Each structure stands twice: as structure tokens, then as C-alpha cells.
Tab-separated table of C-alpha atoms and ligand atoms in Angstrom:
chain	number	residue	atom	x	y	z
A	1	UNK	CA	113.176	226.875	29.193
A	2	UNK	CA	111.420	226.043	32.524
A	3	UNK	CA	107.857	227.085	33.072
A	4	UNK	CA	105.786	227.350	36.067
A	5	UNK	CA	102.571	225.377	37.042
A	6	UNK	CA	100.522	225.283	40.006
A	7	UNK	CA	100.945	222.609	42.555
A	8	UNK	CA	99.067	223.633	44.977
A	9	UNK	CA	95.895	225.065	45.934
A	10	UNK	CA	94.490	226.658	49.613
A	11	UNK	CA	91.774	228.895	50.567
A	12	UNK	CA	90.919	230.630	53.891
A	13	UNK	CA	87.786	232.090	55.161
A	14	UNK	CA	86.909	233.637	58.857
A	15	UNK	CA	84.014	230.784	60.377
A	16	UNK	CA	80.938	234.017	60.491
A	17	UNK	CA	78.838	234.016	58.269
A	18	UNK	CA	76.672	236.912	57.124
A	19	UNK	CA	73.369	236.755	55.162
A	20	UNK	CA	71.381	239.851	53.504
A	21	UNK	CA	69.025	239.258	56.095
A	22	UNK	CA	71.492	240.666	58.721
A	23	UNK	CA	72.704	243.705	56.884
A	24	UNK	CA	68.967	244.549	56.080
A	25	UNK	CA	68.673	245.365	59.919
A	26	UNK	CA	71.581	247.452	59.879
A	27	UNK	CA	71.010	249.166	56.512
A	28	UNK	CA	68.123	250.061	54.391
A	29	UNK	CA	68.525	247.286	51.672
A	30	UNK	CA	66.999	243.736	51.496
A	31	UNK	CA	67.699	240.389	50.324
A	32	UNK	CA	66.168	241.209	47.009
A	33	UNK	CA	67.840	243.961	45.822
A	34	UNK	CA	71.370	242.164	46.512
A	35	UNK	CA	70.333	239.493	44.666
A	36	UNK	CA	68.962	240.593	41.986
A	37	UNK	CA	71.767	243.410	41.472
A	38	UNK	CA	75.036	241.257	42.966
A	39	UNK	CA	73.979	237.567	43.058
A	40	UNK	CA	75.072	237.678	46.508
A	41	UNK	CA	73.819	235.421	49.221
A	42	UNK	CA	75.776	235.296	52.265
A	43	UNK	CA	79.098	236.381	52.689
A	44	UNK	CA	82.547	235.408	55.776
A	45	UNK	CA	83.187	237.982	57.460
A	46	UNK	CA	85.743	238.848	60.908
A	47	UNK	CA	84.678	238.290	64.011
A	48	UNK	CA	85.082	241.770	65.014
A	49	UNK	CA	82.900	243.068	61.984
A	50	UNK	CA	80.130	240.160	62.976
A	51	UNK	CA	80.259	241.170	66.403
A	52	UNK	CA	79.916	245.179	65.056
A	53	UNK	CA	77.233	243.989	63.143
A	54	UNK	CA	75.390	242.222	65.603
A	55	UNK	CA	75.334	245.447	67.204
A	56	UNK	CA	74.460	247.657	64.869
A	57	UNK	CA	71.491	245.928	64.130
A	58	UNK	CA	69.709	246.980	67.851
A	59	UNK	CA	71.273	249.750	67.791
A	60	UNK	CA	68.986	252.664	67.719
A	61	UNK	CA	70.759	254.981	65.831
A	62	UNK	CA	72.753	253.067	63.583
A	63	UNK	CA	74.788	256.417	62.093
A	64	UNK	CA	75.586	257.378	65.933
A	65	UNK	CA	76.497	253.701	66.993
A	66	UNK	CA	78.736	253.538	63.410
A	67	UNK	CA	80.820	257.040	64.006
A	68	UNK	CA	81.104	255.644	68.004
A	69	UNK	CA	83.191	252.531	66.419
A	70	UNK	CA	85.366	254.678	63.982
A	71	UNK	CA	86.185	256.934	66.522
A	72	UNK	CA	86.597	254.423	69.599
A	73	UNK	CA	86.653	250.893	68.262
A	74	UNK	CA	84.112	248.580	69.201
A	75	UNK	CA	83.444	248.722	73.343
A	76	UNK	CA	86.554	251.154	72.872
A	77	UNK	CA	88.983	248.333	71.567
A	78	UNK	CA	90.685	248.579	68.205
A	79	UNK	CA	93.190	245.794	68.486
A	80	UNK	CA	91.570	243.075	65.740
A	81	UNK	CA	91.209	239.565	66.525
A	82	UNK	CA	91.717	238.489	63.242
A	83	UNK	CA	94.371	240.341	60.713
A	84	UNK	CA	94.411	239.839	56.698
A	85	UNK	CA	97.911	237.975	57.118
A	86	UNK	CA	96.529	235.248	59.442
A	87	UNK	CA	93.678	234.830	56.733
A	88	UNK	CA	96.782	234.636	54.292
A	89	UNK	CA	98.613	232.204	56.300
A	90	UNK	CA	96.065	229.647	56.925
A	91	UNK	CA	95.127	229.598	53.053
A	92	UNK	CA	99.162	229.618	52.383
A	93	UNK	CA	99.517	226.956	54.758
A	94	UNK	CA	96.792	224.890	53.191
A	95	UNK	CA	98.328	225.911	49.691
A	96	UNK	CA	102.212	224.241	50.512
A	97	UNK	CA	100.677	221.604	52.120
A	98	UNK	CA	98.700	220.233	49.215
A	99	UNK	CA	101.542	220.993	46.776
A	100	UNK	CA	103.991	218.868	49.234
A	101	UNK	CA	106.520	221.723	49.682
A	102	UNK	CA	108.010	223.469	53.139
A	103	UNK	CA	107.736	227.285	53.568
A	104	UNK	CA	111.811	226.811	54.037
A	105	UNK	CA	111.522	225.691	50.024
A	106	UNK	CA	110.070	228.482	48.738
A	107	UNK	CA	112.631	230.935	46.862
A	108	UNK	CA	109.977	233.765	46.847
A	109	UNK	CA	106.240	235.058	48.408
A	110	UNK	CA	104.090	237.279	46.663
A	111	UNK	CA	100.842	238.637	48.124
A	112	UNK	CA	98.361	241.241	47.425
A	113	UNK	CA	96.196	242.448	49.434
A	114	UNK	CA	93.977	245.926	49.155
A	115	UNK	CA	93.830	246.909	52.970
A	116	UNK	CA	96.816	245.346	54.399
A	117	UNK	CA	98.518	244.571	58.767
A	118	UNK	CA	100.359	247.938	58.775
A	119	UNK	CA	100.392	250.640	56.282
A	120	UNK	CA	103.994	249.213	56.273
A	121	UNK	CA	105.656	247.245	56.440
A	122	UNK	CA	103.750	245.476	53.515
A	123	UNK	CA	101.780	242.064	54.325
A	124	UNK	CA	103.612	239.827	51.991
A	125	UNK	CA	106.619	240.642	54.975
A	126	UNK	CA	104.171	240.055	57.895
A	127	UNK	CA	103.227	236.490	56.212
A	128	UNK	CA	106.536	235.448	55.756
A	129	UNK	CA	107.632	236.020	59.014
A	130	UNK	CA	104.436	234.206	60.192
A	131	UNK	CA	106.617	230.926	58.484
A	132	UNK	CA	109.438	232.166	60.488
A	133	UNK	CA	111.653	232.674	57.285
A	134	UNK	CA	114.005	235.071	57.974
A	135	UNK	CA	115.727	235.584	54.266
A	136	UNK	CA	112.985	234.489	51.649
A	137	UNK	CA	112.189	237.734	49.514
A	138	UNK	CA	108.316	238.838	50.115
A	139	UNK	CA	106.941	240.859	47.436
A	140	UNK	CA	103.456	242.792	47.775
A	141	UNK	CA	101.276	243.838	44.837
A	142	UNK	CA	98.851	246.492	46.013
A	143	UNK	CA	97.035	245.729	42.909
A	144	UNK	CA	93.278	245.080	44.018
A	145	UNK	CA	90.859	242.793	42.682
A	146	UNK	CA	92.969	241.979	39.900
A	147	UNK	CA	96.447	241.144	42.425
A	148	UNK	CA	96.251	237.821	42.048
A	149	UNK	CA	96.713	237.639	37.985
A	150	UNK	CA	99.083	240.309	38.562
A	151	UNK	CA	101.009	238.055	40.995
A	152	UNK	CA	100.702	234.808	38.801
A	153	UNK	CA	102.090	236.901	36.068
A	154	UNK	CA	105.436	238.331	38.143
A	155	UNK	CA	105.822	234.774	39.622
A	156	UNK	CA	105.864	233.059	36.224
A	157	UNK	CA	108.540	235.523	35.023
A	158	UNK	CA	110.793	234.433	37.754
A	159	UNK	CA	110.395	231.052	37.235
A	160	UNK	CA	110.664	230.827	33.369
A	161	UNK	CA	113.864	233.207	34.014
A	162	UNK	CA	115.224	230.649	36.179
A	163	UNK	CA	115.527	232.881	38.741
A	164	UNK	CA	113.870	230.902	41.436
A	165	UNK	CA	111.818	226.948	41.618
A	166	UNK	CA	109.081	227.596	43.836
A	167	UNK	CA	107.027	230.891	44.387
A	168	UNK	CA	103.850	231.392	46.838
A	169	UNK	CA	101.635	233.490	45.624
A	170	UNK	CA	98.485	234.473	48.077
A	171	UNK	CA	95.542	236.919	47.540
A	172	UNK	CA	94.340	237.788	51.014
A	173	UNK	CA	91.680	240.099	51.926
A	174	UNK	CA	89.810	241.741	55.364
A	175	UNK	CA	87.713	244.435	53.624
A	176	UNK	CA	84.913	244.429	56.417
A	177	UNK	CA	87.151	246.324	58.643
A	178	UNK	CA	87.344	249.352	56.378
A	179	UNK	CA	83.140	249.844	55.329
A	180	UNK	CA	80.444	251.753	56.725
A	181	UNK	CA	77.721	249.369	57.407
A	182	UNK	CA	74.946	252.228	57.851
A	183	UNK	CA	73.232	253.322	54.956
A	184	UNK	CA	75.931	256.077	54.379
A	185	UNK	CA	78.489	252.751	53.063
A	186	UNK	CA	75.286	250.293	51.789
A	187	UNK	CA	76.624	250.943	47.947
A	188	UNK	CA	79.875	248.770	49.113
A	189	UNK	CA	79.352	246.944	52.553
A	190	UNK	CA	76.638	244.406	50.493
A	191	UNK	CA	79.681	243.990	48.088
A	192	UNK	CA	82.915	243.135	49.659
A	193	UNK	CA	84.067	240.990	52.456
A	194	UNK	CA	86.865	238.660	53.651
A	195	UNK	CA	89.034	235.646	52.554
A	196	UNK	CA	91.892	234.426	51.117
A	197	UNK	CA	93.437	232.507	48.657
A	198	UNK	CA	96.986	231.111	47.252
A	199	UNK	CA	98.828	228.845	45.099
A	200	UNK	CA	102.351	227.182	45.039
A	201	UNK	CA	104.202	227.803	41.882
A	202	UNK	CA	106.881	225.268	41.169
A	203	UNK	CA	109.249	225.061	38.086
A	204	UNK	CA	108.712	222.151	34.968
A	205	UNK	CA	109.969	221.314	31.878
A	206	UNK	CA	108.363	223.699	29.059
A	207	UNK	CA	106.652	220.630	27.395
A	208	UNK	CA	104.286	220.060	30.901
A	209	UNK	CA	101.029	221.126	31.714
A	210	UNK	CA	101.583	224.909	33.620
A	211	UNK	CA	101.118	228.726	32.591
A	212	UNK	CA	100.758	229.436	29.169
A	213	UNK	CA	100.322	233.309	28.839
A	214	UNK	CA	99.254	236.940	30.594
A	215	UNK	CA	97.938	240.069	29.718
A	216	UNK	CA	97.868	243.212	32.089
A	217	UNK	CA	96.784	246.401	31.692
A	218	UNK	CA	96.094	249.241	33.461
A	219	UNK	CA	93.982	252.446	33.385
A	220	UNK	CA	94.883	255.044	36.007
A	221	UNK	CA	92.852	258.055	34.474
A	222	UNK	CA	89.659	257.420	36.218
A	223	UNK	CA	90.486	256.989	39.965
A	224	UNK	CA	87.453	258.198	41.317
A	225	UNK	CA	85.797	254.901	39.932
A	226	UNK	CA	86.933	252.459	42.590
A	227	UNK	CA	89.408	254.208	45.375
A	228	UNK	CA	90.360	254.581	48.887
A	229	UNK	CA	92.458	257.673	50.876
A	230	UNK	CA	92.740	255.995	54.161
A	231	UNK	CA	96.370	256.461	54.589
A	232	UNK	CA	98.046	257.930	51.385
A	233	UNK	CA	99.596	261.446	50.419
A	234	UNK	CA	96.454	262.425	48.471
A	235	UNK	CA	96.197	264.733	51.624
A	236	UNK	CA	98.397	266.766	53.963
A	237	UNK	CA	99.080	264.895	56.450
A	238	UNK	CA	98.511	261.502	55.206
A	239	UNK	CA	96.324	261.119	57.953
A	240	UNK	CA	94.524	263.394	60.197
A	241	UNK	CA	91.390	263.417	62.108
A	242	UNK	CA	90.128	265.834	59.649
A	243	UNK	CA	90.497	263.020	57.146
A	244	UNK	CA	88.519	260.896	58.898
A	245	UNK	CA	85.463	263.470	59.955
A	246	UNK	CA	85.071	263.837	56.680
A	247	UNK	CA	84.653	260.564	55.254
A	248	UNK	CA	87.916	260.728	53.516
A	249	UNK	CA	89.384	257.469	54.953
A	250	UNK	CA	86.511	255.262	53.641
A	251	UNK	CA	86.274	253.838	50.486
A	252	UNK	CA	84.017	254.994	47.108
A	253	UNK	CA	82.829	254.041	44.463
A	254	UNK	CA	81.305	254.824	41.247
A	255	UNK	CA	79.152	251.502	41.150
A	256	UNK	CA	77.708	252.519	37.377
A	257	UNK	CA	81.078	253.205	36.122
A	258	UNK	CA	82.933	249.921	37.585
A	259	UNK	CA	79.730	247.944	36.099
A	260	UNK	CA	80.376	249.452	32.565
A	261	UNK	CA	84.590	249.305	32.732
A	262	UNK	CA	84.423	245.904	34.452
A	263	UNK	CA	82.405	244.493	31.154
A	264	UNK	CA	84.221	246.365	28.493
A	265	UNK	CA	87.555	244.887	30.103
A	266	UNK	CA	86.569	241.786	30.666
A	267	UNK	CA	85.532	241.259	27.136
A	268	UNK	CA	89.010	242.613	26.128
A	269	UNK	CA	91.087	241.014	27.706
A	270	UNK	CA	89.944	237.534	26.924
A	271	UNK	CA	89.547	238.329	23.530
A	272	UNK	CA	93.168	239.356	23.780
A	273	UNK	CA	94.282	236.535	25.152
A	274	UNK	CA	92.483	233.729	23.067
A	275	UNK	CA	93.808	235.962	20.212
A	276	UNK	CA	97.355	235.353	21.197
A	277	UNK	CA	97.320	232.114	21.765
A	278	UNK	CA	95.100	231.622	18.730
A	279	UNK	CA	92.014	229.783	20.840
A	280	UNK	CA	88.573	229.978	20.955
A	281	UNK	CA	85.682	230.201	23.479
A	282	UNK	CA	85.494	226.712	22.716
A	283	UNK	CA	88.849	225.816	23.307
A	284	UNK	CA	88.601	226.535	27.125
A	285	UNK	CA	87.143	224.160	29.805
A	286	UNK	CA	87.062	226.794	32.460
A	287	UNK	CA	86.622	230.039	32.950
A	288	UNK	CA	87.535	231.740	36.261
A	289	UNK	CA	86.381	235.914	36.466
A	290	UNK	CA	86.868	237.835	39.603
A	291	UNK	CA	83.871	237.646	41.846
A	292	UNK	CA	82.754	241.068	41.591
A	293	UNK	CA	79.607	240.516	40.615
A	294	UNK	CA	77.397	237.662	38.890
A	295	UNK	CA	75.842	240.308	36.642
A	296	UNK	CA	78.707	241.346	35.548
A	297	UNK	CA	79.906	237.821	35.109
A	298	UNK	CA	76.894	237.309	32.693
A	299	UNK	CA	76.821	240.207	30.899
A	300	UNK	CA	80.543	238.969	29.779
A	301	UNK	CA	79.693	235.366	29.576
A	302	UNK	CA	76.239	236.457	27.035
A	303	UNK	CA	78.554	238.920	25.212
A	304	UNK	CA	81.328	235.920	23.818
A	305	UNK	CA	79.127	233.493	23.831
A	306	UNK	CA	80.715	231.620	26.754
A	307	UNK	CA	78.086	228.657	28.330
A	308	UNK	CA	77.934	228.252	31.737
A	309	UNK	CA	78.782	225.433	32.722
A	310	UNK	CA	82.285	226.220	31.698
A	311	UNK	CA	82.004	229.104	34.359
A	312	UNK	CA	82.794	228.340	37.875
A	313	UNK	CA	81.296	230.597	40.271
A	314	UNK	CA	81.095	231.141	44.485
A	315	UNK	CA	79.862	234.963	44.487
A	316	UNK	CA	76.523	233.534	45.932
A	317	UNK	CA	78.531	232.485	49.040
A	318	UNK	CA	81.739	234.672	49.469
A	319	UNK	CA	80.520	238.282	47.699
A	320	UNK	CA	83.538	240.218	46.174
A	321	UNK	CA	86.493	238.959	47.910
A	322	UNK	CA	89.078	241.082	46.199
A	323	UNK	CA	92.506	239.644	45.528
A	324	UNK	CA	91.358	236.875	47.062
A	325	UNK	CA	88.690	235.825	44.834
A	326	UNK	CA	90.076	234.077	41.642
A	327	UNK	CA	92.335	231.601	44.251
A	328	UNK	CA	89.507	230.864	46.213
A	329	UNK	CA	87.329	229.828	43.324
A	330	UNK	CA	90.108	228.085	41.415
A	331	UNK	CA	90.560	225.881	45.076
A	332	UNK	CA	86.940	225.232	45.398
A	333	UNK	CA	86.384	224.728	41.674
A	334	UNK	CA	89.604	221.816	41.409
A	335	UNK	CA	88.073	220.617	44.672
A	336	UNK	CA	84.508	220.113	42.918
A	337	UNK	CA	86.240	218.042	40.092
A	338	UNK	CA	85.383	221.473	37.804
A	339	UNK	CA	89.043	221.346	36.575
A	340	UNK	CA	90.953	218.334	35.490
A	341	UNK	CA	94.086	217.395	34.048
A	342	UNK	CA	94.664	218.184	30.651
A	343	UNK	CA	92.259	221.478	31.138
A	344	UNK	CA	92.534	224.479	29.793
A	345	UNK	CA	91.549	227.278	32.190
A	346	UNK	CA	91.289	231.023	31.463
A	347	UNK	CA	91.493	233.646	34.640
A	348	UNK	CA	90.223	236.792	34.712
A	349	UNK	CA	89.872	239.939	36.690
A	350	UNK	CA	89.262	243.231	37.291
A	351	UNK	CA	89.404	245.876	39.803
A	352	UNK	CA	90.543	249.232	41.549
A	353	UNK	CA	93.215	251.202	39.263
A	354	UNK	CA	91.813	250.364	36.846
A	355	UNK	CA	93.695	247.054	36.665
A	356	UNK	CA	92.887	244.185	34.747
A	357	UNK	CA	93.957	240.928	33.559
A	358	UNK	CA	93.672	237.449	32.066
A	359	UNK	CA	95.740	234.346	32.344
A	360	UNK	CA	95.832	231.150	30.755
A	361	UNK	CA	97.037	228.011	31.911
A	362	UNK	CA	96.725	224.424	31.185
A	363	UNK	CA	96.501	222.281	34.225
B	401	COA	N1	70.550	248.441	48.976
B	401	COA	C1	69.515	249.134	48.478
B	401	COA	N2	69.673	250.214	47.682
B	401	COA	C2	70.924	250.586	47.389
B	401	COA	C3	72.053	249.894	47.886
B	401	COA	C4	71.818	248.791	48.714
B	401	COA	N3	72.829	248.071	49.228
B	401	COA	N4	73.166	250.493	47.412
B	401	COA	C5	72.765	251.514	46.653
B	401	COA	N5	71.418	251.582	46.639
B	401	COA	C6	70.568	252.537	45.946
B	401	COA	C7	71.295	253.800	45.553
B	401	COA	O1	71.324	254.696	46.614
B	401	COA	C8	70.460	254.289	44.403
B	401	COA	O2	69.343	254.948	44.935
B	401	COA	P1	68.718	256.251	44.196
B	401	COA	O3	68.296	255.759	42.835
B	401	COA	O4	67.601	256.628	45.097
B	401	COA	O5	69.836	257.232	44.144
B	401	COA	C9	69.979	253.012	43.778
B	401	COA	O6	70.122	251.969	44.745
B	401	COA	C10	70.777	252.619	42.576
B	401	COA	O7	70.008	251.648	41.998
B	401	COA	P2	70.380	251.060	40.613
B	401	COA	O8	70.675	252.141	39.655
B	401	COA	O9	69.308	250.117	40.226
B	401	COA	O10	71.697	250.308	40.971
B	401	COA	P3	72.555	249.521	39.990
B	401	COA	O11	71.703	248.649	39.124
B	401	COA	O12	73.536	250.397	39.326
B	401	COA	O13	73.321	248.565	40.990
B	401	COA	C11	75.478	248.196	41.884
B	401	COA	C12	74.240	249.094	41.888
B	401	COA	C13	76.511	248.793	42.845
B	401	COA	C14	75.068	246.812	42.383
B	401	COA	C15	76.016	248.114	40.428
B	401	COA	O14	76.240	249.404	39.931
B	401	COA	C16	77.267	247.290	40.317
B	401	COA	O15	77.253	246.093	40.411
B	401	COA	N6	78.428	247.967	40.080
B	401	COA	C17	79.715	247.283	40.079
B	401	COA	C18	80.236	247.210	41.481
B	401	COA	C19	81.399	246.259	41.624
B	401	COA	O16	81.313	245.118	41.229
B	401	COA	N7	82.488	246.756	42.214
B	401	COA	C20	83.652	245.986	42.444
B	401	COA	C21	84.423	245.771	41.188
B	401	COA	S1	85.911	244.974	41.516
């Protein structure tokens, strides 16, 4: 049986940069509170939300200057200059061109990404076509922070089935263009923000170094926890300008809730899957969580006893990413020399659904 290990590695982030600083002159926060609560520094962000936010901070009324860009765009444009597949195709690119292998190789793309080009076509499609491939199947998981394990976990089926040799799979995210950056969104705009991430997947013999096991789950009982209506059949129309007025099209969030869930899940699914492959804490060189959060990272980490320096974190830098997080700090951590060969590296994350997930792989 053939099983699937990662050959390559690529991240992508947009070049602006945004520090607490600059969202505590368009909000009512501060640099304290977001790190103390998020462990958030600085975050990348598009150049149209920089450019919003640049404004937003002279702007006299913030709330009036906010509801101008919904309804108009920002000096009445609403074409971006930057789109979640182009952040997914530069990290892609990077990705295949550290693992050695054309776009024309790859038997199968898989992306996920929360707020995607088009309400549809999906933007594992849009990607793909960015290659110019005109017959490689693109699949999209709209599965949230936790898309990327999901991915990993629907790639390496394909591959230990034989089915296909080589499989891309990219967590891209934009999530500036959907918050409000007044204090009306401050719960989520310190939170989230752009990048993307992605991995080649190739096909070796089962006795090599590649993915070892998965475990997904998924809780869709409490969607008010983490959700978003923006375009979706929750309403009648989908959309409508009603929607909109009424704050139905941005996102929300129970931040208490998520906090709580995130931990408990976290916990149990690693516990899960050191049980099943009968390892311990101490078994693992690495440990890669979603970047939601670095308390929530801790809380886990204090709770099984897991030291930190076999943690490898960028939430200081990037904030909550998304899909996109666990590629981007799996690049930057092989990068650092924080995962060798030989190493044994758990992933985890969790997200919007609820969805959660852990995978472990030895690289
Ligand atoms: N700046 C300043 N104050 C803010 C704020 C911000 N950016 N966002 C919210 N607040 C305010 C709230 O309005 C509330 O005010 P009130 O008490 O007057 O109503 C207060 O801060 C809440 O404070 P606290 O209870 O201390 O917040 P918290 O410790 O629960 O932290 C989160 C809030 C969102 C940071 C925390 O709940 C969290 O991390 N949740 C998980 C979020 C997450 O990771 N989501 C993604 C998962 S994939």
C-alpha cells in the first residue's frame, strides 16, 4: 500500500502589515488588551483593507465612513486588488516548486477557503485555472479553520487508494474583506486576517516517512458559535439589501463559547489520536494547533502537559489565519529547522462548524 507524504511546503502573505496600534485608531481597543487576550501582534492584511483602514482611522465618524464602504466600496470601487486565489496561487506556486513537481503533474487540487472568489464557482476551480489546467479535478472544502486537516485527510485517502500520485492541497484565506473594523466588528477584526498556505502530497512506499493517521469530527448543533450568512439560504433571498442593513451578511461570534469548545476539542482530539496510534506527549517533536489564539494554545498545551518548545507558533505575527494557518506555520516552522527528518509532528485545529481535527505524520 502507497502512502502519502509531504514534499513540499509554500506560504503566501499580502506585503501590509497591520499592528494593534493601527486598529486602536479605528476601534476602541488597544495593544494591551489584544495581547494579553489573543497574543496577537501584527497581522498581513490586503491592500484594499490597509488602504480602508488607513482611512478609517481619520475618519471622523468611523460607523458612517464603515456603512459608506459596505454600501459603495471604498472611493465607490468594489473590484479587489487582491483575491483569496491569487494568495492561494503564490503559496501553491511556492509549494510545487520546492517539492520539484509541475502543476501539469498534479492528479488532484484541494483548497479550502472560508470566504472564497465567487460564491461559485468554488476557489479550488479559480486556482486551478490560474495553472492553466484545463482537466485536473479541483476539490473545495468549505471547512474553516480546520480545512486544511480536513484536506490532508481526503488527499491521503486518494493517495493510499491509489487513486492518484500527487495532490495539492492549499488553505487560503482573505478574511479582512468581510469584518467591520468599527467597534460594532472589534470582537473579530483584532482576530482574523489574510494568508495562505499549501503542501504537495506525493505517493511512497508504506515503509517511508509520510502521514500516519486522522481524526475528524464535527459538531453542527451550535452554529451560532462561529458563523457567517453572507450569501447562503438561511434567508429568502439568499441575498438582499435587507440582509445586509441588518448586519446579517457579517460574521459572529460567540468568542466565550469558541474559547471553551476550542479547548475541550483540542484536548480530545489529540488524546484521540496519540491513543490510536498508541503515543505519548513525549513521543511527538512537534506540535502544530491552528492559530486561533495563543491562549487557547496554552490552555491546551498546560492541560497535557505538552512543553513548549515542542510548540511552534506565528499567531504573534499573522493573527488567526483560518485554513490557512496550520500550512503557514508548518512552512515557517520546517524553514526554522523546527522540524527534521525522522520527526514526528502532530496537527491540530479547530474552527467554524464546529469542525475539528488532528493529524499525525512523520516527516
Ligand atoms: N478590544 C477591546 N475590548 C473588546 C474587544 C476588543 N477588540 N472585543 C471585545 N471587547 C470587549 C467586549 O465588548 C466585552 O465588553 P463588556 O464586558 O463591556 O461587554 C469585553 O471586551 C469582553 O472581555 P472579556 O470577557 O475579558 O473577553 P474574553 O477574555 O472572553 O476575550 C476573546 C475575548 C474574543 C479574545 C476570547 O473570548 C477568545 O479568544 N475567544 C475565542 C475566539 C477565537 O479564537 N475564535 C476563532 C476560533 S477558530
Amino acid at each position: 500500500m502507497k502512502r502519502a507524504r509531504i514534499v513540499g511546503t509554500g506560504m503566501a502573505v499580502p506585503e501590509c502589515v497591520v499592528d494593534n496600534h493601527l486598529l486602536s485608531r479605528c476601534m476602541n481597543t488597544s495593544d494591551e488588551w489584544i495581547v494579553q487576550r489573543t497574543g496577537i501582534r501584527e497581522r498581513r492584511v490586503s491592500p484594499d483593507t490597509y488602504r480602508m483602514l488607513l482611512r478609517l482611522a481619520e475618519a471622523p465618524d468611523k460607523v458612517a465612513f464603515m456603512d459608506e464602504v459596505f454600501a459603495q466600496g471604498l472611493d465607490g470601487k468594489i473590484d479587489s486588488t487582491l483575491t483569496v486565489s491569487d494568495l492561494a496561487f503564490e503559496a501553491s506556486t511556492m509549494a510545487l516548486k520546492n517539492a520539484g513537481v509541475e502543476p501539469r503533474q498534479l492528479d488532484c487540487i484541494i483548497d479550502s477557503s472560508t470566504v472564497p472568489d465567487f460564491a461559485y464557482p468554488h476557489t479550488g476551480c479559480v486556482l486551478q485555472g490560474k495553472f492553466g489546467l484545463t482537466s485536473t479535478p479541483a476539490i473545495c472544502l468549505q471547512q474553516g479553520c480546520a480545512g486544511f486537516i480536513f484536506g490532508l485527510a481526503v488527499a491521503d485517502q486518494f493517495i493510499r487508494g491509489g487513486i492518484y500520485e500527487r495532490v495539492l492541497v492549499v488553505g487560503a484565506e482573505l478574511l479582512s474583506s468581510i469584518f467591520d473594523y468599527t467597534d460594532r466588528g472589534r470582537d473579530m477584526a483584532v482576530l482574523f486576517a489574510d494568508g495562505a498556505g499549501a503542501v504537495v502530497l506525493q505517493a511512497v512506499d508504506s515503509g517511508e516517512s509520510g502521514l500516519i493517521s486522522h481524526h475528524l469530527h464535527t459538531d453542527g448543533t451550535i452554529l451560532d458559535g462561529l458563523s457567517g450568512e453572507v450569501w447562503g439560504t438561511s434567508t429568502y433571498p439568499a441575498i438582499s439589501k435587507k440582509k445586509i442593513e441588518e448586519g446579517r451578511g457579517r460574521p459572529r461570534m460567540n468568542g466565550r463559547a469558541v474559547f471553551v469548545q476550542a479547548v475541550r476539542r483540542f484536548r480530545e482530539v489529540i488524546g484521540k489520536c496519540l491513543g490510536a496510534n498508541r503515543l505519548t506527549v513525549a513521543d511527538v517533536d512537534c506540535f502544530i494547533f491552528h492559530q486561533a489564539n495563543i491562549r487557547i494554545i496554552e490552555a491546551v498545551t498546560d492541560a497535557l502537559k505538552i512543553p513548549p518548545e515542542k510548540t511552534f507558533n506565528n499567531v504573534e505575527r499573522y493573527g488567526n489565519t483560518a485554513a490557512a494557518s496550520v500550512p503557514m506555520a508548518l512552512h515557517e516552522a520546517v524553514l526554522a529547522g523546527r522540524i527534521k527528518d525522522g520527526d514526528l509532528v502532530l496537527l491540530a485545529a479547530f474552527g467554524t462548524g464546529f469542525s475539528w481535527g488532528a493529524s499525525l505524520l512523520r516527516w
